[in-house]
């Protein structure tokens, strides 16, 4: 599902910040953000812009210039990032609903287009772009994970389940598929033409993925995270690139393989999964606690260096529930 970056919300809570006279902290679903004192009250409607929102240059948003001005390609705007104010993590922005000019909104609907707000996307290096053979094929899903903060209403119900936990790796999504005899390599949104300088295709060839999938004798896709040199700053300090897998998808049944089958398949292909941190996990009492648990050192940290991990991906054993918990420590370091 496409991310709802900007939507009308009900403010769930507002609390003082110790030692701060001019600001307070608002709660919106599982998000906390700092607001000016007395600007909003509990129960008010407001337009919530999530982190990664890229707001247009408009008079109403000029107050963001000092903290958030950024260019995305040729486009100027204001990028919302995770920040910390007076020791309080703050994620996103609340705007008055009056900005919607009387539009009759529904709580939770995406109003980003009305406000000219788009998602901030960092530039993609050429080797990770490539030439599109087509859009992402419809016979399998794109990789994606919802943020736990947007699932806060279900948190209590989730506590009844048992989960497995993997480390979320900060790289680039890749899908390898074999369907009706056609082998393909996809980035996050595109089916890619094979070219000599495309990193996704290079790794497919280096790892003999086409041969390995062909040997399975069925229509199948495997999805993972490409990490290493030239990918997202290579925080893990790897030489070259590698893929760590997190999904296998049975195309004919239109269904993901269950965890055990997935692990067995990846191992049998001589490939590696993302780091699996726990196989019998139950959620802590509160979402706040879970967010602190997401902070931690990456399993892929090089010798003698502690790399802050991006976070966790948590899935129920039956795979019906799946979400990401991004580390706020990681987000605070983001450029
Ligand atoms: P957003 O929609 O929040 O703006 P995004 O969807 O572009 O962000 P991410 O925040 O990276 O991307 O979250 C989803 C992605 O996480 C998946 O598409 C996948 O590529 C990647 N990923 C990395 N590690 C894992 C993992 N262990 N399990 C599942 N997905 C993972
Ligand atoms: Mn997403
Ligand atoms: Mn990512």
Coordinates of N, CA and C and ligand atoms in Angstrom, one line a residue, residues 168-173 188 225 232 310 324 326, ligand 3:
X168 N 16.2 -5.0 10.3 CA 15.9 -4.3 9.0 C 17.2 -3.7 8.5
X169 N 17.6 -4.1 7.3 CA 18.8 -3.6 6.7 C 18.6 -2.4 5.8
X170 N 19.5 -1.5 5.9 CA 19.4 -0.2 5.1 C 20.1 -0.4 3.8
X171 N 19.4 -0.9 2.8 CA 20.0 -1.0 1.5 C 18.9 -0.7 0.5
X172 N 18.8 -1.5 -0.5 CA 17.9 -1.3 -1.6 C 17.2 -2.6 -2.0
X173 N 15.9 -2.5 -2.1 CA 15.1 -3.7 -2.3 C 15.3 -4.3 -3.7
X188 N 12.9 -1.7 -6.5 CA 11.7 -1.5 -5.7 C 10.4 -1.3 -6.6
X225 N 17.3 -7.6 0.4 CA 17.9 -6.2 0.5 C 19.3 -6.3 0.0
X232 N 23.2 3.2 -0.2 CA 22.8 3.9 1.0 C 23.9 4.2 1.9
X310 N 19.2 0.0 11.4 CA 18.0 0.8 11.0 C 16.8 0.5 11.8
X324 N 7.3 -2.7 10.4 CA 8.7 -2.3 10.7 C 8.7 -1.4 11.9
X326 N 11.3 1.3 13.1 CA 12.5 1.9 12.7 C 13.1 2.6 14.0
Ligands
LIG3 MN1 14.9 1.0 3.1

